Tab-separated table of C-alpha atoms in Angstrom:
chain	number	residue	atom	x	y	z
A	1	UNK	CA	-1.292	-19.722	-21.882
A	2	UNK	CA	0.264	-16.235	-22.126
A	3	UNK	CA	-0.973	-12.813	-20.662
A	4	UNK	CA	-1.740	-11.973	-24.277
A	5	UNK	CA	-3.818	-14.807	-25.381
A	6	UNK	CA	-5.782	-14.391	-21.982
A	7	UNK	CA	-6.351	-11.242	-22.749
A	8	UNK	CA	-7.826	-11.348	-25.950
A	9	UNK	CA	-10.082	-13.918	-24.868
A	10	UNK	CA	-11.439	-12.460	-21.667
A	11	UNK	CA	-11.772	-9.572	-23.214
A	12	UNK	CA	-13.727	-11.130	-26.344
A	13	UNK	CA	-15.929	-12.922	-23.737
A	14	UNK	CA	-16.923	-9.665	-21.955
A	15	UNK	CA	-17.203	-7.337	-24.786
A	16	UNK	CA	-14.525	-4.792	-24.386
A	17	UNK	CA	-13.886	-2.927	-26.831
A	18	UNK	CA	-10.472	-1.607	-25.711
A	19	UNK	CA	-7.577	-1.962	-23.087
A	20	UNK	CA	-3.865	-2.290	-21.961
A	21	UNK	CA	-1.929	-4.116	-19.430
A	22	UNK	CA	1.429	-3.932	-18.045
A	23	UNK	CA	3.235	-6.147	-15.553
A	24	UNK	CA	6.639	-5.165	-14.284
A	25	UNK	CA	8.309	-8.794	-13.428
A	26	UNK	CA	12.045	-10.052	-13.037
A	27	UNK	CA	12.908	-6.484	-13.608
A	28	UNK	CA	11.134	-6.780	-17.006
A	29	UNK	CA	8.502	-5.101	-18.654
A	30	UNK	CA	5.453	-7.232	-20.575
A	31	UNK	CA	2.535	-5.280	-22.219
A	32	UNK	CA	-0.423	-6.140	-23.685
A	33	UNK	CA	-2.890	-4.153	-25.927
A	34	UNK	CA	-6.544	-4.994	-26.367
A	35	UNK	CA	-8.872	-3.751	-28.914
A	36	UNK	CA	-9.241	-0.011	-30.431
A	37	UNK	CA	-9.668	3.249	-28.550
A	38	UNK	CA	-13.087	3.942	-29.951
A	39	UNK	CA	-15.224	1.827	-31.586
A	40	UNK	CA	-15.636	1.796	-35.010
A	41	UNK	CA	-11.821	3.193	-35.628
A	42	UNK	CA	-8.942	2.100	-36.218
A	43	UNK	CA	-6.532	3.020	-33.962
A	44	UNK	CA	-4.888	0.533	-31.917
A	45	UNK	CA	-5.336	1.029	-27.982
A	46	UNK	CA	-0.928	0.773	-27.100
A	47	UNK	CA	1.031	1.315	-23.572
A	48	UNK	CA	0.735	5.281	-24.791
A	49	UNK	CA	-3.009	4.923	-24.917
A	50	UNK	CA	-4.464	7.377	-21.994
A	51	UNK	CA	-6.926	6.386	-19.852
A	52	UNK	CA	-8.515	8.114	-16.555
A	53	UNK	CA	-7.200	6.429	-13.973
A	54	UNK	CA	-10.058	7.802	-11.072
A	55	UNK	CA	-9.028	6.925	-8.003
A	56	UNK	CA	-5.730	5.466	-8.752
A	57	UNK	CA	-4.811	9.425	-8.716
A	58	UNK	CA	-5.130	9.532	-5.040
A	59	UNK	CA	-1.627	7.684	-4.666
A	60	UNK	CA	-0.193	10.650	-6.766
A	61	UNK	CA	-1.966	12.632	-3.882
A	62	UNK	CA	-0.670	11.219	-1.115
A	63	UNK	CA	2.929	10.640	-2.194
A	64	UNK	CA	3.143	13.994	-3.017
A	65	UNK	CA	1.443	15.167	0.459
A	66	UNK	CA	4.311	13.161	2.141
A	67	UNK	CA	7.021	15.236	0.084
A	68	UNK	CA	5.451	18.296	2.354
A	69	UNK	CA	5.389	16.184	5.249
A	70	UNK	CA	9.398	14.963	4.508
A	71	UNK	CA	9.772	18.684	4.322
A	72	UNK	CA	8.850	19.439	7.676
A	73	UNK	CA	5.881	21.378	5.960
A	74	UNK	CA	3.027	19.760	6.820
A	75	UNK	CA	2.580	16.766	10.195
A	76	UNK	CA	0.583	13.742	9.578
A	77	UNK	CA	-0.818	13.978	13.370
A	78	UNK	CA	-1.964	18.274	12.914
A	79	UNK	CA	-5.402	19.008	12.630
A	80	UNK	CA	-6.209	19.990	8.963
A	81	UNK	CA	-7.685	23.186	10.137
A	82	UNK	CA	-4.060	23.991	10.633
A	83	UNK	CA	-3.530	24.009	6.979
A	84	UNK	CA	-6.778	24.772	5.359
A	85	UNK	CA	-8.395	27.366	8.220
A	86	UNK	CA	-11.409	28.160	5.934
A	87	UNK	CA	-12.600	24.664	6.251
A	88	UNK	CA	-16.251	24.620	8.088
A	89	UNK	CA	-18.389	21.085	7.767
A	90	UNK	CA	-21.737	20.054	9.007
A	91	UNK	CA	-19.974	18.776	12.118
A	92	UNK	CA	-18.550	21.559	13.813
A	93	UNK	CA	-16.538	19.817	16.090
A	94	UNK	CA	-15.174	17.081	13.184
A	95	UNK	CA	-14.025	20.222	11.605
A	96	UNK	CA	-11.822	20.971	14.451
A	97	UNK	CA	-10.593	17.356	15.106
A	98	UNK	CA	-10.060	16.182	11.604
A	99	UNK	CA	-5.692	15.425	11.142
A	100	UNK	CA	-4.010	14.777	8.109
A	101	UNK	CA	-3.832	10.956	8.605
A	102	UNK	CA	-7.693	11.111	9.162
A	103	UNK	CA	-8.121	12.034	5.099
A	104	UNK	CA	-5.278	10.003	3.804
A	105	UNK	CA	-6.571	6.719	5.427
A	106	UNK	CA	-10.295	7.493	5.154
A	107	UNK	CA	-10.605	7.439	9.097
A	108	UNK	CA	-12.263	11.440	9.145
A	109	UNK	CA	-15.735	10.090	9.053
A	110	UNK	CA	-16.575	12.235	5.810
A	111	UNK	CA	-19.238	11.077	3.510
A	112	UNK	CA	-18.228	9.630	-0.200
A	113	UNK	CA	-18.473	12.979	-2.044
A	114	UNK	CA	-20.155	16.009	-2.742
A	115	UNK	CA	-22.703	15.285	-5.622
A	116	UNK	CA	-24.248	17.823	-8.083
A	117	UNK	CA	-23.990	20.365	-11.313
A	118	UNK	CA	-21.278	22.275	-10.332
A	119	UNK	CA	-17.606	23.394	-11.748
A	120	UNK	CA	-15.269	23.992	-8.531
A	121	UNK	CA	-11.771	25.134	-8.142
A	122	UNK	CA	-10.728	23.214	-5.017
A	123	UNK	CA	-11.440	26.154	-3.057
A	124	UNK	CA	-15.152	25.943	-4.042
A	125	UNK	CA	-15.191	22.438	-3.293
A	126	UNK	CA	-13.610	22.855	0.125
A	127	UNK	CA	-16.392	25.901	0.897
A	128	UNK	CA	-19.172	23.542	-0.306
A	129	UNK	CA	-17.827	20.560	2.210
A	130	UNK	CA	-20.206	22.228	5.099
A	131	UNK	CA	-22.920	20.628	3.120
A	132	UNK	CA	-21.366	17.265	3.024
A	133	UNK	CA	-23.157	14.453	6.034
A	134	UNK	CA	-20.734	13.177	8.852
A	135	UNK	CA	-20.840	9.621	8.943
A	136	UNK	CA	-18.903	8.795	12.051
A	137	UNK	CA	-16.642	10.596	14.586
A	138	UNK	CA	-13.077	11.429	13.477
A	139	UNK	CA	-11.570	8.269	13.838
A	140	UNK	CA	-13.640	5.902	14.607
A	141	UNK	CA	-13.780	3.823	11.318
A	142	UNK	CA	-13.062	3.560	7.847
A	143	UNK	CA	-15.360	4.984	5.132
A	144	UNK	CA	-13.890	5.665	1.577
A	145	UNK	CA	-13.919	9.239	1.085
A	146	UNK	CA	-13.442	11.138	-2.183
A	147	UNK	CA	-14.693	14.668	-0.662
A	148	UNK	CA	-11.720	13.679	1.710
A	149	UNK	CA	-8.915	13.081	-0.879
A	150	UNK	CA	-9.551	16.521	-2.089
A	151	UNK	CA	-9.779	18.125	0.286
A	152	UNK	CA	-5.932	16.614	0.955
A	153	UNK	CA	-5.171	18.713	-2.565
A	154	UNK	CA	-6.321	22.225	-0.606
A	155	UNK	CA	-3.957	21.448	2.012
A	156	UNK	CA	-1.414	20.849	-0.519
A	157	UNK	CA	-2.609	24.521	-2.431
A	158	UNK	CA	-2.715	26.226	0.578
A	159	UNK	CA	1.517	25.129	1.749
A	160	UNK	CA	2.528	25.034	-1.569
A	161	UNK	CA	0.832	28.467	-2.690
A	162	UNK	CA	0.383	27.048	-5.812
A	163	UNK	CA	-2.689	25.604	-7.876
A	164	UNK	CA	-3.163	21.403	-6.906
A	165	UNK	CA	-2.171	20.558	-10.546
A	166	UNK	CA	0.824	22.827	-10.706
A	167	UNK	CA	1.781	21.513	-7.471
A	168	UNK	CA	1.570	17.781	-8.748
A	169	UNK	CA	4.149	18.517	-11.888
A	170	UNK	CA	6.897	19.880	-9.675
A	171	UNK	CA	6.686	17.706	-6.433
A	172	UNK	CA	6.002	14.808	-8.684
A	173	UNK	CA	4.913	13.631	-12.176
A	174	UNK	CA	8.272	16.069	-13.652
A	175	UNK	CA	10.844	14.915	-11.595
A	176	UNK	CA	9.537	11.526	-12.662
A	177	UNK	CA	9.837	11.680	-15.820
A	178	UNK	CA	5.431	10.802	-16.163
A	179	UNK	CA	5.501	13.035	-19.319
A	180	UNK	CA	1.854	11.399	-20.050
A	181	UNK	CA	0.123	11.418	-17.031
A	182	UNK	CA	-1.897	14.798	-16.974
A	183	UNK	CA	-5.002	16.104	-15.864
A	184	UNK	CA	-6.183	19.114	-17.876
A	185	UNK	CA	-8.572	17.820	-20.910
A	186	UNK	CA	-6.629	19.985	-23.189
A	187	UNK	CA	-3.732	17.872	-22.580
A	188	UNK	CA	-5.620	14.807	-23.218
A	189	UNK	CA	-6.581	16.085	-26.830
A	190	UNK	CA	-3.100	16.281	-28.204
A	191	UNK	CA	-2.379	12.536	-27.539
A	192	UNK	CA	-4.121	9.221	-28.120
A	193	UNK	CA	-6.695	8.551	-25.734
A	194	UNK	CA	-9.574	5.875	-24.827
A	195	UNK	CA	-13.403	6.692	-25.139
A	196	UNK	CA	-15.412	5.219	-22.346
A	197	UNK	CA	-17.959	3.099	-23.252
A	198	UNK	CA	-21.751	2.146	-20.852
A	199	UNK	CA	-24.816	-0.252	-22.393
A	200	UNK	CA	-27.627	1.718	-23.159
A	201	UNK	CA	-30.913	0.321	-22.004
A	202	UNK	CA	-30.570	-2.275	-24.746
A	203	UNK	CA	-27.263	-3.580	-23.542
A	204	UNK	CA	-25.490	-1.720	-26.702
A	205	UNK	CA	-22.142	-0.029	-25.607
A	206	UNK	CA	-22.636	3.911	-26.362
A	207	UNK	CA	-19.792	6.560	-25.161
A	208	UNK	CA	-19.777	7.797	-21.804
A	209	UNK	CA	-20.047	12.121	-21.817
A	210	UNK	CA	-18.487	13.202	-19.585
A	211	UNK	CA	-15.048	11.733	-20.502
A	212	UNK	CA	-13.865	11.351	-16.375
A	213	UNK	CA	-16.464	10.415	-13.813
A	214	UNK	CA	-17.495	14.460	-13.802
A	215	UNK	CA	-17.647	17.429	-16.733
A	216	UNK	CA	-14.959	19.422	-17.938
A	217	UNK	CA	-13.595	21.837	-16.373
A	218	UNK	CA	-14.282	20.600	-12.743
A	219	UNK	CA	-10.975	21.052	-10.693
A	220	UNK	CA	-12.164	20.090	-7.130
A	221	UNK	CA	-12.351	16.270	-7.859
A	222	UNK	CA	-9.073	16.312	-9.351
A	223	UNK	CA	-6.965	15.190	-6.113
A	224	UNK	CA	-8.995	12.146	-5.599
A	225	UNK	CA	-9.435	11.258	-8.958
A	226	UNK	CA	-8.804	13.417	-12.121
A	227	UNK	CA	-5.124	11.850	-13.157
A	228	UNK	CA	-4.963	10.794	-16.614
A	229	UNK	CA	-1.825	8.441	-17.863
A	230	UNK	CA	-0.648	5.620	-19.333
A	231	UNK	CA	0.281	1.689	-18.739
A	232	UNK	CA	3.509	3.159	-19.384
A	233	UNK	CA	3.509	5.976	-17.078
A	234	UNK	CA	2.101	3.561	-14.636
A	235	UNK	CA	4.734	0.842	-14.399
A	236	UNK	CA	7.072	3.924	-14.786
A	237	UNK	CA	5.093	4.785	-10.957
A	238	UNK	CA	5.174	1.211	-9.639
A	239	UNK	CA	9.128	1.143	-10.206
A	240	UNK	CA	8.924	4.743	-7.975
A	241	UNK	CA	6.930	2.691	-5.625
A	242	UNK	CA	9.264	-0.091	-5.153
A	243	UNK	CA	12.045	1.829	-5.261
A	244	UNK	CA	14.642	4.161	-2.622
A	245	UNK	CA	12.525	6.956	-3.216
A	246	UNK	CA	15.051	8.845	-6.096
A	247	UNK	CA	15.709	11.694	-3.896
A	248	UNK	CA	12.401	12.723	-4.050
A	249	UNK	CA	11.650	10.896	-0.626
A	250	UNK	CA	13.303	9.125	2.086
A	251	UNK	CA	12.999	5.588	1.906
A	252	UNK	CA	11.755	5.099	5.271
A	253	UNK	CA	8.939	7.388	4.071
A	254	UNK	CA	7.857	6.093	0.694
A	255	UNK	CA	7.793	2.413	2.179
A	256	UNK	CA	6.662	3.827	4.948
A	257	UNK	CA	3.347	4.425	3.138
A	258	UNK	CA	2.631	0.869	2.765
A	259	UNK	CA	2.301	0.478	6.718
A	260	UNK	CA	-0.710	-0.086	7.961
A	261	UNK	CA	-2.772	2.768	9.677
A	262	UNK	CA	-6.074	1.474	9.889
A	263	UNK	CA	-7.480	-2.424	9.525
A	264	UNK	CA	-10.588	-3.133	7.145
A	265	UNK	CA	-13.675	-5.821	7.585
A	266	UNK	CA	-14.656	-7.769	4.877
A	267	UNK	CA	-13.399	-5.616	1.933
A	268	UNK	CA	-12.352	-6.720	-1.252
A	269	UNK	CA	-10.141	-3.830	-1.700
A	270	UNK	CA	-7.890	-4.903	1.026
A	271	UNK	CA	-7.553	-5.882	4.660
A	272	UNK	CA	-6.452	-2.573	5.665
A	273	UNK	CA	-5.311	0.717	4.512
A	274	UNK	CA	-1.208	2.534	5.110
A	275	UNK	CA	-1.547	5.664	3.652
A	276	UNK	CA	-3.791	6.164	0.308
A	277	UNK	CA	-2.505	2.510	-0.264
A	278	UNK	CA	-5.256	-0.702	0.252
A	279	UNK	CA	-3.419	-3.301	2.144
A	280	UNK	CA	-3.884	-7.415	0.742
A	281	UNK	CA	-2.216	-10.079	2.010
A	282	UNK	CA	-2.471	-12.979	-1.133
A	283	UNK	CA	-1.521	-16.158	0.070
A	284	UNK	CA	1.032	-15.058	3.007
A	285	UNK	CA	2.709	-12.187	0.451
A	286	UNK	CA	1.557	-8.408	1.618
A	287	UNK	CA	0.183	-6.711	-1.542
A	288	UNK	CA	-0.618	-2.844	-2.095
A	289	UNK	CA	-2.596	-1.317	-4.521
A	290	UNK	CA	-5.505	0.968	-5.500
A	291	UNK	CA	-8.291	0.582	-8.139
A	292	UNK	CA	-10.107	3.787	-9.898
A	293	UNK	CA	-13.675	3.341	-11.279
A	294	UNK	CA	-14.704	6.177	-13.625
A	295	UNK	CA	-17.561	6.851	-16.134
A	296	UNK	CA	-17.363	3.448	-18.749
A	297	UNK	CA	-13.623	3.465	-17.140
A	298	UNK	CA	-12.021	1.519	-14.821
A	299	UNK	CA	-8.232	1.407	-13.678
A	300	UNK	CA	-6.121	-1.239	-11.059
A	301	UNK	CA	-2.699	-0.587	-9.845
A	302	UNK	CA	-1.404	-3.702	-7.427
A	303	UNK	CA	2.227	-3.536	-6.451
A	304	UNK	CA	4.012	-6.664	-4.740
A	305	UNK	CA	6.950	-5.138	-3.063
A	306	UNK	CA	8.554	-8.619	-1.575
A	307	UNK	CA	8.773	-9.591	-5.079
A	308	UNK	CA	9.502	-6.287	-7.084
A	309	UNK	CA	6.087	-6.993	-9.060
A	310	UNK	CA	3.512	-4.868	-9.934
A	311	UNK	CA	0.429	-4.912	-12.732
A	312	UNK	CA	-1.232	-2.378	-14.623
A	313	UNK	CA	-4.862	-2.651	-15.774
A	314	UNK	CA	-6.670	-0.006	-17.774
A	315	UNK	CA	-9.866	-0.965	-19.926
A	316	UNK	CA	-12.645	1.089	-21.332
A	317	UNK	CA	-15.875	-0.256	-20.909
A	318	UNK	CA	-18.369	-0.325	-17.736
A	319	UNK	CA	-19.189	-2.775	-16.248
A	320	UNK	CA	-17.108	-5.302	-17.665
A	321	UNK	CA	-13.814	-3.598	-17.759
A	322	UNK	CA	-13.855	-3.668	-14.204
A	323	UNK	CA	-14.329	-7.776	-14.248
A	324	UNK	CA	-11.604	-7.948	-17.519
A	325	UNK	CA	-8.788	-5.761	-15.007
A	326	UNK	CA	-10.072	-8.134	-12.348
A	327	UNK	CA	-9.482	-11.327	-14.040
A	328	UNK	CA	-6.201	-10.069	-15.362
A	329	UNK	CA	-4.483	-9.286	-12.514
A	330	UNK	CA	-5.266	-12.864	-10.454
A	331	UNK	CA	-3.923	-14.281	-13.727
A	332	UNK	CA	-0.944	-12.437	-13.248
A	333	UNK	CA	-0.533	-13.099	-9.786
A	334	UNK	CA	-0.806	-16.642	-10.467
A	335	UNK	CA	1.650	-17.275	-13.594
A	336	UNK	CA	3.666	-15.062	-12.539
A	337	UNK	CA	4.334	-15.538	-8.636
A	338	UNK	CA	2.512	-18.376	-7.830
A	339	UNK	CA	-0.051	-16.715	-5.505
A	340	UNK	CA	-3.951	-17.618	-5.444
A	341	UNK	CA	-6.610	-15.665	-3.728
A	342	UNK	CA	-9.462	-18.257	-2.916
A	343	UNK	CA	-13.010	-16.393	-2.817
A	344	UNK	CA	-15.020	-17.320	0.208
A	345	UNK	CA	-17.898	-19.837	-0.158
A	346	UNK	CA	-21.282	-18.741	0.832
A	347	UNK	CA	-23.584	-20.578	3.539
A	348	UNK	CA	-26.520	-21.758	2.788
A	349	UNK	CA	-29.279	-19.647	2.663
A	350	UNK	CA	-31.039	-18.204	5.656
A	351	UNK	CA	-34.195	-16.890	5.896
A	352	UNK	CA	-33.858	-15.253	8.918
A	353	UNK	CA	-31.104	-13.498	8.126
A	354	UNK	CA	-32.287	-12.848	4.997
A	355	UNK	CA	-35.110	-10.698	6.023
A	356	UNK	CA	-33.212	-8.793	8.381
A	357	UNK	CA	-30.985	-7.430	6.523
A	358	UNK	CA	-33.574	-6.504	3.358
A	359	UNK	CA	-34.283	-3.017	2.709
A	360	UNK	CA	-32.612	0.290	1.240
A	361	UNK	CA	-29.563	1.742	2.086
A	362	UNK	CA	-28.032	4.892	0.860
A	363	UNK	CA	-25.243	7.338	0.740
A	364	UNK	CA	-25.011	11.050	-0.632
A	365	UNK	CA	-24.785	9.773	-4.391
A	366	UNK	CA	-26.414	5.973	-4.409
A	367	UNK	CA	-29.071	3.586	-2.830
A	368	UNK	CA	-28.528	-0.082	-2.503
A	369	UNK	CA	-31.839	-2.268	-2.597
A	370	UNK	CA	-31.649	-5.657	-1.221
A	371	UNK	CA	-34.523	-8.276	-1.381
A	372	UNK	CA	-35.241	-10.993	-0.119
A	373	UNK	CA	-37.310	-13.429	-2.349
A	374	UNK	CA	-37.831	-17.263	-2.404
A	375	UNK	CA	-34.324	-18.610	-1.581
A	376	UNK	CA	-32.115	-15.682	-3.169
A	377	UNK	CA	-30.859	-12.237	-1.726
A	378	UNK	CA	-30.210	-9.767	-4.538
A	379	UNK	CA	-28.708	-6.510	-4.301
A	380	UNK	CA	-29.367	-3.642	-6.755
A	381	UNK	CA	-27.299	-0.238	-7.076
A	382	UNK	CA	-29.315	2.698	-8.175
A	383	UNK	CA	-27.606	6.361	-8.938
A	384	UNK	CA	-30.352	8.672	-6.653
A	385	UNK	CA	-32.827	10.266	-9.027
A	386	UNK	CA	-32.755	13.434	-7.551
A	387	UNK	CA	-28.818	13.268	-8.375
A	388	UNK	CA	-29.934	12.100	-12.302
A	389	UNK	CA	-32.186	15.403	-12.076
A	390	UNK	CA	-30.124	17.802	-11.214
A	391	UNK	CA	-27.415	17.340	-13.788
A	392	UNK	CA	-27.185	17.299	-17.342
A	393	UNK	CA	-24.187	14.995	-17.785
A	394	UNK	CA	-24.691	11.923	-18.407
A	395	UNK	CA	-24.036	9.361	-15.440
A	396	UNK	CA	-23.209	5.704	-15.656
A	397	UNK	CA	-26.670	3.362	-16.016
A	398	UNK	CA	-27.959	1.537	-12.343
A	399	UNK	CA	-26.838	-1.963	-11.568
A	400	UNK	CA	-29.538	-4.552	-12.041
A	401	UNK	CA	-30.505	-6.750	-9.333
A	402	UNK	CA	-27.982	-9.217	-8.574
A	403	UNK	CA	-27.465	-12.583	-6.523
A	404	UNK	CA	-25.465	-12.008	-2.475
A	405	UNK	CA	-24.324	-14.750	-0.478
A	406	UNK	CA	-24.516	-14.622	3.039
A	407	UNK	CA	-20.604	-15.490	5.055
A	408	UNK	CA	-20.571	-15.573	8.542
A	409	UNK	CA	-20.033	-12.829	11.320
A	410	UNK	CA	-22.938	-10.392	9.095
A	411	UNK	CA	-20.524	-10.816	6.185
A	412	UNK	CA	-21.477	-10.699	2.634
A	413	UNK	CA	-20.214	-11.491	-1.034
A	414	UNK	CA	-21.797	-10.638	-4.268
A	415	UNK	CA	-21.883	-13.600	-6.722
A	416	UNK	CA	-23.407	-12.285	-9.494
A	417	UNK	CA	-23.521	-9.291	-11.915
A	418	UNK	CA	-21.014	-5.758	-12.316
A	419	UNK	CA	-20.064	-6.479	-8.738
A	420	UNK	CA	-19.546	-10.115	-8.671
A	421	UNK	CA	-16.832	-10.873	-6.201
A	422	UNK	CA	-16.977	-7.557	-3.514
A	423	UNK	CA	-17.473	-8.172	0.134
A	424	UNK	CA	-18.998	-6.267	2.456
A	425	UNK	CA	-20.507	-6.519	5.993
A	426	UNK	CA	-23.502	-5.190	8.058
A	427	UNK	CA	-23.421	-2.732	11.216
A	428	UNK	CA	-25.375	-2.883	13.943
A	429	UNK	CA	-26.357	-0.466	16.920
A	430	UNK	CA	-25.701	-1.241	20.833
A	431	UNK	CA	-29.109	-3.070	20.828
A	432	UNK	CA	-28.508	-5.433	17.949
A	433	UNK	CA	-30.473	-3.735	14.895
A	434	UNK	CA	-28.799	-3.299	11.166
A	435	UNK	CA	-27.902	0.792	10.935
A	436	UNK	CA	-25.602	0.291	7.928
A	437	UNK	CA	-23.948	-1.555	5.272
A	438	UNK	CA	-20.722	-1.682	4.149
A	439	UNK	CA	-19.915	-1.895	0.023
A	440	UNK	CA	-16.714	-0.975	-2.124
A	441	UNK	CA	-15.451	0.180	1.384
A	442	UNK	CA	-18.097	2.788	1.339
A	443	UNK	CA	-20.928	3.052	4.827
A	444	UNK	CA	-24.174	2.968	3.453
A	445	UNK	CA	-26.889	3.990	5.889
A	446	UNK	CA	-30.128	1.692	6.512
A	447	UNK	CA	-33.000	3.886	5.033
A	448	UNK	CA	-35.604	1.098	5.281
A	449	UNK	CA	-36.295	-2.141	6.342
């Protein structure tokens, strides 16, 4: 079977209306296009199509943070007060302790995000971070952190002494050559684009408002996840990646990235992060890579550097566009370099267990529900509906109830439903009992039991 014929039948199976793949292999490029940008038109989605890429922008980020640091401008190991002396967060003393390497590898103990109606410049954003919960102690573990990510864009206003997105286009995307990857919505009009697509209540696909994960107009999230582009653009990036750096970098910084800082538990993102990048090792061969999940959106970049491979996955429907880019890329893993990654099998079912770890746990933005019931653990994601409330964008529906298999060592996978195949673990206190969970990479706090 070819990548295209997989394609269109994954796709058909899940329902997508449109998407586009890329895999750089052999020094060649292959590209496949799925389905129409909207539905009910015409136009075919092609490697020009743009898509938001979410969190895939936070490689941009970083790379172009380490252009400062190559510059002697900014050091990994400084406090970020150092470079952004306005900041001020619930935790006076994080605030103080936080580095640089802290935000880029998720290590600063920030919560996801800040949540809410609001239109910030970064410098907004940065002055509303004193409202944002401190999970952890500088440096003590790894929670993903958008609020963090952007707040690595003020450090790169504040050196630069220029606007984030103006400092992007000249330490990056122009001398690149990514003449499609943009951020500004006004940009996005004047070239073919994807609509984002959620089921309504009745499972029928309706378009996601706003376009990105957030409304127009709102600059703070744009470090850690407001990049628009293209498969094009994107293997274009991946070649950067795998490359000498172009004189843009030394080499023994750009690869440099891919090192790891920090290990992860039971993640399906990766075993560990370098520097933005999530570290996998797939069958023996060290893989980097970072997925973005937007509004009806979802994005994977995975680069293979011992093999000068890397695959592109952009699709425009939620859930299933995350399981389509999913499926795509191990089928381009396997036909194309041989490698396999095995999911784990789950243990039989355990009451005990079971019951222990049922209950809610939440974050600023969602709460996770797991039950217990008959011989099945479910887990359901749920948006907060205070969040819902106080916007009037629309957000991206709940995840029903779905099946979670118990591993060993208070390890978890999700068999069933939007999140079918994501690991996660459980955290306990000095005396033995749950506090937290651990999903997407992202510490969820025990509410209940």
């Amino acid at each position: 079977m070819e990548l295209a014929d997989f394609v269109q039948k994954t796709a058909a199976e899940l329902g997508v209306p449109g998407a586009a793949f890329g895999v750089l292999v052999d020094g060649q490029e292959v590209f496949v296009g799925h389905g129409v940008t909207r539905i009910g038109g015409t136009e075919e989605v092609d490697r020009d199509t743009l898509f938001p890429v979410a969190s895939v922008s936070k490689t941009f980020t970083a790379t172009a943070l380490m252009r400062l640091v190559a510059d002697g401008k900014v050091e990994l190991d400084a406090p970020v007060r150092r470079y952004v002396p306005e900041l001020r967060l619930a935790d006076a003393d994080a605030a103080e302790r936080i580095t640089v390497l802290n935000l880029l590898n998720h290590t600063a103990g920030l919560d996801w995000n800040l949540v809410g109606d609001f239109d910030p410049t970064l410098a907004q954003f940065v002055e509303k971070m004193a409202e944002l919960p401190q999970i952890a102690p500088p440096g003590e573990r790894a929670s993903y952190s958008q609020a963090g990510f952007n707040l690595v864009g003020r450090i790169i206003e504040n050196v630069t002494g220029l606007p984030y997105e103006k400092a992007m286009a000249e330490l990056v995307l122009e001398p690149l050559g990514l003449t499609d990857t943009v951020f500004d919505l006004d940009d996005v009009m004047t070239r073919k684009f994807a609509v984002g697509y959620n089921p309504d209540p009745d499972g029928v696909l309706q378009p996601a408002v706003p376009w990105k994960a957030w409304k127009a107009g709102d600059r703070g999230n744009n470090p850690g996840g407001g990049v628009v582009s293209t498969v094009d653009n994107l293997l274009r990036w991946a070649k950067f990646q795998l490359g000498d750096g172009e004189g843009l970098l030394p080499t023994e910084i750009l690869h440099g990235m891919r090192e790891e800082t920090v290990a992860l538990r039971a993640s399906t993102l990766g075993d560990g992060f370098g520097i933005a990048w999530f570290r996998k090792t797939i069958d023996g061969v060290l893989t980097i890579g970072h997925g973005g999940s937007g509004n009806g959106q979802y994005a994977e970049l995975l680069v293979v550097p011992s093999r000068n491979f890397a695959v592109v996955a952009l699709s425009n429907s939620g859930p299933d566009g995350y399981q389509l880019n999913q499926a795509v890329v191990r089928w381009a893993l396997e036909h194309y370099l041989g490698l396999v990654e095995p999911e784990p099998e789950p243990l039989p079912y355990d009451a005990v267990r079971a019951e222990e770890m049922a209950g809610r746990y939440t974050n600023d933005a969602m709460n996770l529900d797991i039950v217990a019931s008959g011989n099945e653990i479910t887990i359901a994601v749920e948006i907060k509906p205070e969040l819902r409330a106080s916007t009037e964008a629309e957000i991206p529906p709940d995840l029903p109830a779905a099946s979670l298999g118990l591993l060993p060592d208070d390890e978890y996978i999700v068999t069933g439903g939007g999140l079918a195949g994501q690991l996660g673990y459980l955290t306990r206190s000095t005396d033995g009992t749950i506090t937290g969970i651990d999903l997407a990479g992202r510490l969820f706090s025990r509410a209940t039991a």
